[in-house]
Every structure is written in structure tokens, then in C-alpha cells.
Coordinates of N, CA and C in Angstrom, one line a residue:
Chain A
X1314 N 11.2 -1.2 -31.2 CA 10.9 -1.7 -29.9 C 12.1 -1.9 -29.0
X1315 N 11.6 -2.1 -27.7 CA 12.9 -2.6 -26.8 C 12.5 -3.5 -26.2
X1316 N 11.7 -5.2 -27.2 CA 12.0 -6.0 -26.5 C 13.5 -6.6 -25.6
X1317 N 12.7 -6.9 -24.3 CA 13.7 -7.7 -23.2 C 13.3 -9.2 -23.3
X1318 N 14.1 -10.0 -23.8 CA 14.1 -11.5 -23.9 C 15.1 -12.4 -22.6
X1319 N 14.1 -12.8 -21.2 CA 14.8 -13.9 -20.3 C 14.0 -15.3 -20.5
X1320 N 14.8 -16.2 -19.9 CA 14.1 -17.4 -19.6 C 13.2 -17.3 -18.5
X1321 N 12.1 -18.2 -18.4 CA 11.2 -17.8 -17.8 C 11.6 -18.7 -16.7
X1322 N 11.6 -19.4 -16.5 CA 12.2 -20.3 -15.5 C 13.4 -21.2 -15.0
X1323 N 14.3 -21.0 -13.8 CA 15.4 -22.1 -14.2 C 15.8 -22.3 -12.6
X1324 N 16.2 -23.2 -12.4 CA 16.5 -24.4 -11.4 C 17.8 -24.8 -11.2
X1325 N 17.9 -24.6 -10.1 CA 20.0 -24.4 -9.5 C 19.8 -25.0 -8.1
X1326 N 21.0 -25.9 -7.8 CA 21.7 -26.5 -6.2 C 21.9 -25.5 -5.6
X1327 N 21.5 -25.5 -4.5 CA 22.4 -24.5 -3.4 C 23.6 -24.8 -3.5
X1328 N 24.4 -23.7 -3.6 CA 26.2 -23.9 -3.5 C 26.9 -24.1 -4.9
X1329 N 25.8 -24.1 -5.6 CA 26.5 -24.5 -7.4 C 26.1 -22.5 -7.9
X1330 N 26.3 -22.5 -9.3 CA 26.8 -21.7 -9.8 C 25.8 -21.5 -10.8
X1331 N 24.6 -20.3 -10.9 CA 24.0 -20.5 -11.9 C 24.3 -18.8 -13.0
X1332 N 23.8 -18.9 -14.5 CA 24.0 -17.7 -15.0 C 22.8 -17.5 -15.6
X1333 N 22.0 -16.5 -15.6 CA 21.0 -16.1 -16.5 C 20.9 -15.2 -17.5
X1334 N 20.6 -15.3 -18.6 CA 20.6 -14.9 -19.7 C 20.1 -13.5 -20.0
X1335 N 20.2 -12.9 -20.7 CA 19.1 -11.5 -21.1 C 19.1 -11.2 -22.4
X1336 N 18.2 -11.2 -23.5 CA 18.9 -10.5 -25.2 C 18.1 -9.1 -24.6
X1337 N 18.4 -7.9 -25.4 CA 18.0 -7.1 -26.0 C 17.9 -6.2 -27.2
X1338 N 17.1 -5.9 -27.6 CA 17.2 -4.4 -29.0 C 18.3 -3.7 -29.0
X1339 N 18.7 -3.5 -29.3 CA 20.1 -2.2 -29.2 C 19.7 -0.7 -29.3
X1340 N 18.4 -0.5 -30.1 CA 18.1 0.6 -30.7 C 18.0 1.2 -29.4
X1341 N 18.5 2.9 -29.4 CA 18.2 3.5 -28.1 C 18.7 3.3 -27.0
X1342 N 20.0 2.1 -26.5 CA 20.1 1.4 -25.3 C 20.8 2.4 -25.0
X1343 N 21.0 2.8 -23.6 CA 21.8 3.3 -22.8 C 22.5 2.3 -21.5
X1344 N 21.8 1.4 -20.6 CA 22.4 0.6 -19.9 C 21.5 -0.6 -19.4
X1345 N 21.8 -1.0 -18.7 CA 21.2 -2.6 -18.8 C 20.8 -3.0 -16.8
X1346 N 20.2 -2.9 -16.4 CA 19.8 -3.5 -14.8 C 19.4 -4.8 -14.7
X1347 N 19.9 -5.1 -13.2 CA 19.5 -6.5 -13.0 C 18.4 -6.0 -11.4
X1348 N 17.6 -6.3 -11.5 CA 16.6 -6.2 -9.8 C 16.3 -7.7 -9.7
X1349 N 16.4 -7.9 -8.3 CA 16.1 -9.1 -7.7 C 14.2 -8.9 -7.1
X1350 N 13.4 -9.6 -7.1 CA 12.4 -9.6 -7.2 C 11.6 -11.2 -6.0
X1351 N 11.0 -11.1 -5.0 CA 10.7 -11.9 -3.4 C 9.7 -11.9 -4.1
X1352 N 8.6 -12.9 -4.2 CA 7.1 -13.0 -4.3 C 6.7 -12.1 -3.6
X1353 N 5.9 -10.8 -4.1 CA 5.1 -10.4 -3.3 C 5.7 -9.4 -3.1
X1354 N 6.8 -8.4 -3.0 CA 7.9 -7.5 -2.8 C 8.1 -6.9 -3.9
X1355 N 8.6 -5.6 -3.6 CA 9.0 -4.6 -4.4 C 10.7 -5.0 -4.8
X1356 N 10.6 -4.7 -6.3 CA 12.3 -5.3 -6.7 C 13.3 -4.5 -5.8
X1357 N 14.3 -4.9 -5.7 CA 15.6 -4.2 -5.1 C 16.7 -4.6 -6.2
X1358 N 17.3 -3.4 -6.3 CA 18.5 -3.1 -7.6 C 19.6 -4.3 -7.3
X1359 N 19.9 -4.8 -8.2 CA 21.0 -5.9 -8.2 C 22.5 -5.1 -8.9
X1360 N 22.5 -4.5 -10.2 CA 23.6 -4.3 -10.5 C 23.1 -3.2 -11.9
X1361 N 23.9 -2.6 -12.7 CA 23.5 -1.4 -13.7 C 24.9 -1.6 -14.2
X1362 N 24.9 -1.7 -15.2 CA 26.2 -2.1 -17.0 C 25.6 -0.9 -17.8
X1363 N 26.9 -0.4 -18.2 CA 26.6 0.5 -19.1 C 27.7 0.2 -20.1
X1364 N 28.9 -0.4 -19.6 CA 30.2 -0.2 -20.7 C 30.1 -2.0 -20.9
X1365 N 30.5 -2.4 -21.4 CA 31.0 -3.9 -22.6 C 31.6 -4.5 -20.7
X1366 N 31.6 -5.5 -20.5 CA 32.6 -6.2 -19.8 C 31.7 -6.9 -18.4
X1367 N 32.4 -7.2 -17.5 CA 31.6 -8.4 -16.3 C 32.1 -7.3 -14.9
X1368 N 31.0 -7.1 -13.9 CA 30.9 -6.0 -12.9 C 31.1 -7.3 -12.0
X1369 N 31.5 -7.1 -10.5 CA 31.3 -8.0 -10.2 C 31.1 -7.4 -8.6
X1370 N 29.8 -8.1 -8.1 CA 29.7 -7.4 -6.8 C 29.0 -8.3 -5.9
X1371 N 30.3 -8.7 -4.9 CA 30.0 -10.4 -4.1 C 30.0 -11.5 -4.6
X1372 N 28.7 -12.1 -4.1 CA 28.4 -13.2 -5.0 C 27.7 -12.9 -6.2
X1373 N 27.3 -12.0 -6.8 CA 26.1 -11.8 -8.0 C 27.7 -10.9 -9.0
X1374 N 27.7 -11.3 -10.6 CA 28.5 -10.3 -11.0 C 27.3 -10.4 -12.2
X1375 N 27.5 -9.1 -13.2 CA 27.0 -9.1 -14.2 C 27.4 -8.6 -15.2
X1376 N 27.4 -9.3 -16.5 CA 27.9 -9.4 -17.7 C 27.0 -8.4 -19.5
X1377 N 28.1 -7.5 -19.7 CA 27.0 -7.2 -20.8 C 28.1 -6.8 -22.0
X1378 N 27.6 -6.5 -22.9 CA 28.4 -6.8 -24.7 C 26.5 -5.6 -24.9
X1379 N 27.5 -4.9 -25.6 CA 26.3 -3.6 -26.4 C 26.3 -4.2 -27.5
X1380 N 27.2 -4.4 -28.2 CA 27.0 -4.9 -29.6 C 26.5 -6.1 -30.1
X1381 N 26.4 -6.7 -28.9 CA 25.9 -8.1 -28.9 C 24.0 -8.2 -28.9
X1382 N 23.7 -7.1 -27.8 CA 22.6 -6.6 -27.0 C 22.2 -8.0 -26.4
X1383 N 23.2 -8.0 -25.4 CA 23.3 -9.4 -24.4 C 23.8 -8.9 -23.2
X1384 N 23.5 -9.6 -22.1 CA 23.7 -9.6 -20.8 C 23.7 -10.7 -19.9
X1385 N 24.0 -11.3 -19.1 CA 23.9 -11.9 -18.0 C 24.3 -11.9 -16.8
X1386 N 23.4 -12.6 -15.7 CA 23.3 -12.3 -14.4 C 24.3 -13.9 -14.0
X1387 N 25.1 -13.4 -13.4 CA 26.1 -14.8 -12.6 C 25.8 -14.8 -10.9
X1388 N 25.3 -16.1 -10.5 CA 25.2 -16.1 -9.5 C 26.3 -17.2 -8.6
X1389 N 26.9 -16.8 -7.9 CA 27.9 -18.0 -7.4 C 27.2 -18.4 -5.7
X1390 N 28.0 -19.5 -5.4 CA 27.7 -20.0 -3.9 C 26.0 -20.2 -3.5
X1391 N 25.2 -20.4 -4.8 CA 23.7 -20.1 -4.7 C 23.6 -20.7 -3.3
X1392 N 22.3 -19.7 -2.4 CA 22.0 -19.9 -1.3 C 20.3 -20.1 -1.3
X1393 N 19.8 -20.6 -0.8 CA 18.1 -21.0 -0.6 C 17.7 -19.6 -0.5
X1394 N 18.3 -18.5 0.1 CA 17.2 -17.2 -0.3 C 17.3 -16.6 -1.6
X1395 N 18.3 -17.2 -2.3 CA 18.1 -16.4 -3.7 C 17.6 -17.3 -4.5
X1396 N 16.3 -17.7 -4.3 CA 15.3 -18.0 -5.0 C 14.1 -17.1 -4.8
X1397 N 14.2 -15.9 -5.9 CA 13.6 -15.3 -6.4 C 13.7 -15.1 -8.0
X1398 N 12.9 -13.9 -8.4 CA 12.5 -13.8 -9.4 C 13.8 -12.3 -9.9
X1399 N 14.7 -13.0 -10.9 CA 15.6 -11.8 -11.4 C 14.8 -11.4 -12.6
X1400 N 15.0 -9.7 -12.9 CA 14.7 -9.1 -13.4 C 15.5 -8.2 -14.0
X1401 N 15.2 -8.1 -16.0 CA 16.2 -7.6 -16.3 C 15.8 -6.1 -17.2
X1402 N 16.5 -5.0 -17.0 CA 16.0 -4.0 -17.1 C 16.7 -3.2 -17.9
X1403 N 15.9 -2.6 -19.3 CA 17.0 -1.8 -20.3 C 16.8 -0.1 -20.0
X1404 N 17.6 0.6 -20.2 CA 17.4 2.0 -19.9 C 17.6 2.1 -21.3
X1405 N 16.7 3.3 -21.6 CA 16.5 3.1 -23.5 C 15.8 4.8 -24.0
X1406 N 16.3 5.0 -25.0 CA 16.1 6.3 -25.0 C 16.8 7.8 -24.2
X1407 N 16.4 9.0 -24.7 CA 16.9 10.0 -23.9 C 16.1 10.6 -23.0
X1408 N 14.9 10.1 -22.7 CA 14.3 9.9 -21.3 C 14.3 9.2 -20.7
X1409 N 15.2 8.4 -20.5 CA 15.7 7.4 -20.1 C 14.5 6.3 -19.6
X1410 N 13.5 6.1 -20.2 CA 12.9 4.8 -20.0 C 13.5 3.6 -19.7
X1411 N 12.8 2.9 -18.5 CA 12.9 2.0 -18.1 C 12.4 0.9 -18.7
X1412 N 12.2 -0.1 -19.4 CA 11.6 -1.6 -20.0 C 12.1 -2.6 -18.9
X1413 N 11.2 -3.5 -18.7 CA 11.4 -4.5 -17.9 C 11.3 -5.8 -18.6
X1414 N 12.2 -6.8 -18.7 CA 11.9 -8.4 -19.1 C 10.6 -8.6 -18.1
X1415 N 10.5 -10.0 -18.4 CA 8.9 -10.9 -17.9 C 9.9 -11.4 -16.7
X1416 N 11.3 -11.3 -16.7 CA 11.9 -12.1 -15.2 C 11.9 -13.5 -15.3
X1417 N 13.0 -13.9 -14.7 CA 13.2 -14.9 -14.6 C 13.1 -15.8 -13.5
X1418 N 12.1 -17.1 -13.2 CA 12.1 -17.6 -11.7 C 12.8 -18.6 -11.3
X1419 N 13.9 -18.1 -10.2 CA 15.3 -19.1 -9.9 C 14.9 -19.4 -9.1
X1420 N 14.4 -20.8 -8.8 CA 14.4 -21.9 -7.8 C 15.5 -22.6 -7.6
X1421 N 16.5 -22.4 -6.1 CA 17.5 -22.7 -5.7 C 16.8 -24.2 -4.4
X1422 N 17.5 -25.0 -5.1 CA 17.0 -26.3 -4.1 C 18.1 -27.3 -3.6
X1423 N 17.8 -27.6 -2.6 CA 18.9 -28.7 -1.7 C 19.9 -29.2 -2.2
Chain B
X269 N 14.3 0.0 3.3 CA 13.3 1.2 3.1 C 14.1 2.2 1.8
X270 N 13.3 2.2 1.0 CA 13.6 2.6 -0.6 C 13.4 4.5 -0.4
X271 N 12.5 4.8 0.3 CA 12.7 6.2 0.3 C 11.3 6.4 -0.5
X272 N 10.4 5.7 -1.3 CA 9.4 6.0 -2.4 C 7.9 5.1 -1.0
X273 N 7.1 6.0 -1.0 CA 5.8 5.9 -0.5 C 4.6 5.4 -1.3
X274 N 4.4 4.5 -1.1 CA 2.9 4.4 -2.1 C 1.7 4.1 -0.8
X275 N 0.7 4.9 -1.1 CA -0.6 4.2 -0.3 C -1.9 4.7 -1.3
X276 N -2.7 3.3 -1.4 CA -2.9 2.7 0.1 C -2.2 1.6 -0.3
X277 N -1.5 0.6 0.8 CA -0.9 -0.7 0.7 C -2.4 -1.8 0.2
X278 N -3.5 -2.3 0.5 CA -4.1 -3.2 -0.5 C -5.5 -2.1 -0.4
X279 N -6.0 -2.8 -0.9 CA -7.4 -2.1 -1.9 C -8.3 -3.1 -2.7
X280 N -9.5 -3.4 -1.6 CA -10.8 -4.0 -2.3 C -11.5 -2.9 -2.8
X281 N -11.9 -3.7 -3.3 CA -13.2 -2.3 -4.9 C -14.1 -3.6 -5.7
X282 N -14.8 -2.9 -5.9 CA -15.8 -3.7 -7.0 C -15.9 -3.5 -8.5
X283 N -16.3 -4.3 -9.2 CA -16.5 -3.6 -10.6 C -16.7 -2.8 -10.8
X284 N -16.0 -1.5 -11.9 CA -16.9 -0.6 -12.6 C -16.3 0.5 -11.3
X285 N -16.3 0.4 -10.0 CA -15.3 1.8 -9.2 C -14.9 2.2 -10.2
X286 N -14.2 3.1 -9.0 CA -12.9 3.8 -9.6 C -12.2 4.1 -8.5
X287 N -10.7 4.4 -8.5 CA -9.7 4.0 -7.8 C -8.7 5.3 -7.7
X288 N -8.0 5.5 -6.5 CA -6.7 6.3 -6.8 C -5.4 5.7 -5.8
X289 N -4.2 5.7 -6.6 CA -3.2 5.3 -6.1 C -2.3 6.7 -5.6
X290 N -1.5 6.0 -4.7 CA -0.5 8.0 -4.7 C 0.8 7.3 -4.7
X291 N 1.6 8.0 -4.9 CA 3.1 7.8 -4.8 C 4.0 9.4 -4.2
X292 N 4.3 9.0 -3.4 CA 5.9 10.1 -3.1 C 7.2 9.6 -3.6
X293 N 7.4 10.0 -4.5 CA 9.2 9.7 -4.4 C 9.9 10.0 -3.5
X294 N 11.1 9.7 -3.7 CA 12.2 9.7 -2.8 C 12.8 11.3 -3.2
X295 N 13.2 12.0 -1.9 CA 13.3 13.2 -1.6 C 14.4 13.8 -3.2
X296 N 14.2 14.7 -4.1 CA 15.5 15.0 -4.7 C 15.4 13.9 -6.5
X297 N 13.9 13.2 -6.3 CA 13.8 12.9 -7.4 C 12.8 13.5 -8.4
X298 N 13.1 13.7 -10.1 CA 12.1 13.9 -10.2 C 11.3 13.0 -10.7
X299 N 11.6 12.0 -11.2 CA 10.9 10.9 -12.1 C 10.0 10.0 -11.0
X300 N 9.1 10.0 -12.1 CA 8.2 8.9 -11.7 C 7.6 7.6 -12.7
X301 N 7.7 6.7 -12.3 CA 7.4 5.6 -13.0 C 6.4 5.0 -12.4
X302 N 5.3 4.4 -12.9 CA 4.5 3.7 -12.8 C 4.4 2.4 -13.4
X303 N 4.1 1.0 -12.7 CA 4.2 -0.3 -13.3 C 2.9 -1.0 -13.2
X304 N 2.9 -1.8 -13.6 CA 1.3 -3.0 -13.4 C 2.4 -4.4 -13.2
X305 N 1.8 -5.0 -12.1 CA 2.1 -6.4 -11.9 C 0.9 -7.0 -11.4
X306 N 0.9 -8.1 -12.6 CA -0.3 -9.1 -12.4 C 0.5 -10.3 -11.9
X307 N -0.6 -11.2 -11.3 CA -0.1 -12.6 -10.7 C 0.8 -13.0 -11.4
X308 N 2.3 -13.8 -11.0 CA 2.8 -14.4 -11.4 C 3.7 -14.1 -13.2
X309 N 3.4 -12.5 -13.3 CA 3.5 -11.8 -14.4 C 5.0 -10.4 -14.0
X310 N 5.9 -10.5 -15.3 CA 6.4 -9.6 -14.9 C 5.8 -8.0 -15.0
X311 N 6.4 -7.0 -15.2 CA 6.3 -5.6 -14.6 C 6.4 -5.0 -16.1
X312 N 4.8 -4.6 -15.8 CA 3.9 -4.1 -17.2 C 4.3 -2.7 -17.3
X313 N 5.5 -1.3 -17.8 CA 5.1 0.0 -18.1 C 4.3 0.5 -18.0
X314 N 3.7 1.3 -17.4 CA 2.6 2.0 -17.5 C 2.9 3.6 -17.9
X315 N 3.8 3.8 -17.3 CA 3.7 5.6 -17.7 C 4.7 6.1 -16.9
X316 N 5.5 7.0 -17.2 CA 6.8 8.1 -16.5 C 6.1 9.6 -17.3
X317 N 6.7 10.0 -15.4 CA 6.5 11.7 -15.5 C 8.0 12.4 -15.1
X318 N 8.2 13.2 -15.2 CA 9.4 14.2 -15.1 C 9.1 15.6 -14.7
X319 N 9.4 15.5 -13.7 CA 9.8 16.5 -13.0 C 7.5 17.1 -13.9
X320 N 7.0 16.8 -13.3 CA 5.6 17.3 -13.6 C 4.8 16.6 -15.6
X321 N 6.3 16.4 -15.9 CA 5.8 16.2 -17.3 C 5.6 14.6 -17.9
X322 N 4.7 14.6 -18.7 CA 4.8 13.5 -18.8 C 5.4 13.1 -20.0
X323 N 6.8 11.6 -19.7 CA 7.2 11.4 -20.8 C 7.7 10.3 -21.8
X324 N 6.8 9.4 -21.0 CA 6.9 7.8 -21.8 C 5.6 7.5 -21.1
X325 N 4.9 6.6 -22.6 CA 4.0 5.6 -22.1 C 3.9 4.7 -22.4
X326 N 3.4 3.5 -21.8 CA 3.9 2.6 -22.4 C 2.1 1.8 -22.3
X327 N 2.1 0.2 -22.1 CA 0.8 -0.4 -22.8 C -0.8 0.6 -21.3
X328 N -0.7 1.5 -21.3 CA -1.9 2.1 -20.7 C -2.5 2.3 -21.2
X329 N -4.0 1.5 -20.3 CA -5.5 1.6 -21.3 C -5.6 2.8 -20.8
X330 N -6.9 3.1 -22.1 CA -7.6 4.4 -21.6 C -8.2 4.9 -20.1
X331 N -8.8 3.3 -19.7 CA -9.0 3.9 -18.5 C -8.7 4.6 -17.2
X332 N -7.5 4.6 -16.9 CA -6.2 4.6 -16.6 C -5.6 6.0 -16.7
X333 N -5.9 6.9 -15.5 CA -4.8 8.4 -16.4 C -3.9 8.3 -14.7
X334 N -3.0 9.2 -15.0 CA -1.8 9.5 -14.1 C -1.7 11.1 -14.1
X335 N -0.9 11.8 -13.1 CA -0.7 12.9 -13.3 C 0.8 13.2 -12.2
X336 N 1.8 14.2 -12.5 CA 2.6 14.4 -11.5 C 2.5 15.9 -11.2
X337 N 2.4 16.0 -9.8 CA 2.0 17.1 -9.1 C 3.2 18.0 -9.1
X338 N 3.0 19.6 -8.4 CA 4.4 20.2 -8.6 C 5.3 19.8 -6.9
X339 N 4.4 19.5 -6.4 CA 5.2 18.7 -5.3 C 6.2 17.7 -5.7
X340 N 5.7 17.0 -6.5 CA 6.5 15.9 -7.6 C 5.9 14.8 -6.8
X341 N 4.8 14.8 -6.3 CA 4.2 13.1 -5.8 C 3.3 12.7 -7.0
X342 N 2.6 12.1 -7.3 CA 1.9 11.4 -8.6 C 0.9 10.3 -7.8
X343 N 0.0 10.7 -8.8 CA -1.5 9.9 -8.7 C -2.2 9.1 -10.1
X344 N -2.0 7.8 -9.5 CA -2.5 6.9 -11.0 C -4.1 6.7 -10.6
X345 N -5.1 7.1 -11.6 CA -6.4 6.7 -11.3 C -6.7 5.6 -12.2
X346 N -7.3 5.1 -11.9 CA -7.9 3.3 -12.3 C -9.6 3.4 -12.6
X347 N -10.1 3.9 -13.6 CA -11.5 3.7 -13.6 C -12.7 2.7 -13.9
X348 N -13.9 2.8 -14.1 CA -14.5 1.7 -14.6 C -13.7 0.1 -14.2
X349 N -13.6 -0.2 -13.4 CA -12.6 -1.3 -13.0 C -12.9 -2.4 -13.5
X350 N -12.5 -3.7 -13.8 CA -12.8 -5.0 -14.6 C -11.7 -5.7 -13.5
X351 N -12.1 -7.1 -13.1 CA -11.9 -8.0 -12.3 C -9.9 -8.5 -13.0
X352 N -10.1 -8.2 -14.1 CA -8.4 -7.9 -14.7 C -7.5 -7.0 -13.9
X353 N -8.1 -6.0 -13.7 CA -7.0 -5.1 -13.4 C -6.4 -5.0 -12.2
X354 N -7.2 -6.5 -11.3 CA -6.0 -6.8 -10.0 C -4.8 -7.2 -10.2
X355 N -4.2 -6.5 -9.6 CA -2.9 -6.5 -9.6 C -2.2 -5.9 -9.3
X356 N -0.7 -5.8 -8.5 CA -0.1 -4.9 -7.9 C 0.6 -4.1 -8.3
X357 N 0.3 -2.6 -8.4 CA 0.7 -1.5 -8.9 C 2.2 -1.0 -8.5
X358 N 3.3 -1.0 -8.8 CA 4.4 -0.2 -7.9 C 4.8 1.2 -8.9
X359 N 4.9 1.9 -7.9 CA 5.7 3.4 -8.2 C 7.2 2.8 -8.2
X360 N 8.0 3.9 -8.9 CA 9.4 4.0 -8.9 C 9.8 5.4 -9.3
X361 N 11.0 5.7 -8.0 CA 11.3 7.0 -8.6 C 13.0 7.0 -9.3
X362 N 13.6 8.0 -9.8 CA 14.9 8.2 -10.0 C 15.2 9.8 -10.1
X363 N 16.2 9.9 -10.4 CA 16.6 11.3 -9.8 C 16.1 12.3 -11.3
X364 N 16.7 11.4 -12.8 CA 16.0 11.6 -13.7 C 17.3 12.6 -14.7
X365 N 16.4 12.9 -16.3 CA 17.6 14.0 -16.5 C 18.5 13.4 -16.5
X366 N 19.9 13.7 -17.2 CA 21.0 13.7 -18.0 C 21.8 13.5 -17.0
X367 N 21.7 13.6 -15.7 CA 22.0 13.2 -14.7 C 21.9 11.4 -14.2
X368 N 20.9 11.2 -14.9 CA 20.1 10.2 -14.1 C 21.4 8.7 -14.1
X369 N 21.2 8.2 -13.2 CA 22.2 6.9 -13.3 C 21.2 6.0 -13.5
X370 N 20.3 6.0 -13.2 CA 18.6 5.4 -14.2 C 18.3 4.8 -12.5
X371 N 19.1 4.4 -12.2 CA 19.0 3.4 -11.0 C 17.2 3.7 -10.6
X372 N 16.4 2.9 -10.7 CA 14.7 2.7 -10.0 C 14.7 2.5 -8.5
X373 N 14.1 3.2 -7.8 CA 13.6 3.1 -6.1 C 12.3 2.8 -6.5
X374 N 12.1 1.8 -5.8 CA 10.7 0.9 -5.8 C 10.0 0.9 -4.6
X375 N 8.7 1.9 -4.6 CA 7.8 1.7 -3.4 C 7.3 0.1 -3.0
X376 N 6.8 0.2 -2.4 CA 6.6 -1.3 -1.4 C 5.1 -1.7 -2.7
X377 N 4.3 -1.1 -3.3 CA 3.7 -1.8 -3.9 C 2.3 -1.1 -3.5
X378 N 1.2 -0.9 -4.3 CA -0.4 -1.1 -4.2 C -0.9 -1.8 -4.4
X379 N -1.5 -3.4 -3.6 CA -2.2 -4.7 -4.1 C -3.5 -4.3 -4.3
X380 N -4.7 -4.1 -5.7 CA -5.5 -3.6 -5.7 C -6.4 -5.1 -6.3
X381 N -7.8 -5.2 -5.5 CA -8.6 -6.5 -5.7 C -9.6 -6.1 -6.2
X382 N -10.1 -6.0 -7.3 CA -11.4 -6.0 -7.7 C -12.0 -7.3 -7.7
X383 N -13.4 -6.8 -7.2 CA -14.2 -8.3 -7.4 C -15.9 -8.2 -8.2

């Protein structure tokens, strides 16, 4: 299988620093996605890891280890609109299937 | 604006209907993915086509078939409907192939309500 394991819920200050977790299967993996996910809205692409190391782009960087089958989403300067639902996404196989985690819901508060 | 079309945008139906969703991808792709999102639920697999073929499935009931056209737009039908299967449907396309950088374009979504 290609289970995707996130936390289901987590809670950050605006302006503080949060990171979210992701395990995965290894079996099959080819790269790793993060989509940002609005109640009610179609996800939009956050970031895609394919090699070992931390990407970093703005305030959002993300973190992945193959051998580990781990990932994480770093979020800095948390702002009240990124309180949404991150999503984490394995590309798996040589059809490149898509698997989605359950997502994670970041409530960013005062 | 993602480039991927889905209509219709929401959808009342009754039990036991039956239903069709459409999707266009984004110009130059061929894949197509299909998802199920229920309330407050993440984003259930349903099924990828390729370039016409179909080539992963994932938890699809039977009721449930898909097809990709040689236009490369795709149609998920929903039959026999049950008060469960509301929920919003999204397409996703990618370019696909050994090519593919996997990256997903995500249509705006189908909210479908059975009652």
C-alpha cells in the first residue's frame, strides 16, 4: 500500500512558526506534494520533493528524507489566511499515481 | 484559474438517479484523475485515465464507472445514488507519462446532493 499518515489537526499563533508532519510507504515512491486546501475549494500546489533535502519557497519550505519515507511542511510568519487544510501527496508507482493523506487542519489564531 | 473545467458546479438529485460529471483538462494534458471528497473528509481516489486508458483505481464502488474520451475530456457517472455519495467530486489533470512532473491541476470541484 501507499499509506499517507498526517496529523489530523493542529493549532499555531499568527506570526509563530508551525511544521507539519507526513510518514509514508516507500514502496513505489517517486515524489512527495504538499497542496494547500480553503474549505470548500479546489487544492492549489504548495511544493513537490523528489530528492532527500528542505526546498524552500517563501514562507512555506518543505522537507523530505526517501529513506526515512518522511516529509514535512514548514510554515514561517503564520498569517490568518493560512488556516487551511494542508495536504500531503505521494506520487507512487510508474503511472505515476497520485495518493492523498486525510490532510491536515491548521487553525492559525490571534 | 487551474486550466481543468468541471461542470456542472452543484447538483441536486434524489435517490437511486443517476448522475454525470464531465471534466476537461488542461490543454496538453493527458491524465486524468478523479477524487471523492466528503464533508470534512480528505480526498478519496477514485480512478486515473491516460491519454484514453485507464490506469489506476483506486476505492471505486461498482456503481460508479468513468471513461476518457479521445478528446481527452472524461465523464464519471454516479448511479443508483445513496444519500452517502454527497460529496464533492474534483477532476485533476497532469501532463502524464515519463514526462510527467506529477504536479495535479485541480478543477473547481462538482458539489453533488443527493437527498
Amino acid at each position: 500500500g501507499q499509506n499517507i499518515d498526517q496529523p489530523t489537526e493542529m493549532t499555531a499563533t499568527e506570526g509563530a512558526i508551525v511544521q507539519i508532519n507526513c510518514t509514508y510507504q516507500t514502496s513505489g515512491f517517486n515524489g512527495l506534494f504538499w497542496y494547500q486546501q480553503h474549505a470548500g475549494e479546489a487544492p492549489t500546489f504548495l511544493s513537490y520533493n523528489v530528492l532527500d533535502g528542505l526546498e524552500e519557497k517563501g514562507r512555506f519550505s518543505s522537507f523530505l528524507s526517501r529513506s526515512k519515507g518522511y516529509s514535512y511542511l514548514l510554515l514561517k510568519e503564520l498569517q490568518m489566511k493560512d488556516s487551511a487544510s494542508y495536504l500531503c501527496a505521494g506520487l507512487f508507482g510508474g503511472y505515476q499515481k497520485v495518493t492523498f493523506g486525510t490532510g491536515t487542519k491548521l487553525q492559525v489564531i490571534p | 484559474d487551474s486550466g481543468v473545467t468541471q461542470t456542472p458546479k452543484h447538483l441536486i438529485t434524489a435517490t437511486g438517479q443517476r448522475v454525470t460529471l464531465r471534466c476537461s483538462p488542461r490543454s496538453g494534458d493527458l491524465s486524468v484523475y478523479w477524487y471523492q471528497q466528503s464533508l470534512d473528509q480528505g480526498l478519496q481516489f477514485l480512478i486515473q485515465y491516460y491519454n484514453g486508458e485507464e490506469r489506476a483505481k483506486g476505492n471505486i464502488l461498482e456503481r460508479f464507472s468513468a471513461q476518457q474520451f479521445p478528446d481527452l475530456h472524461s465523464e464519471l457517472n454516479l448511479s443508483s445514488l445513496e444519500l452517502g455519495d454527497s460529496a464533492l467530486y474534483f477532476c485533476a489533470s497532469s501532463v502524464g507519462g515519463t514526462a510527467n512532473t506529477g504536479e495535479l491541476f485541480f478543477g473547481e470541484g462538482s458539489r453533488l446532493t443527493v437527498l
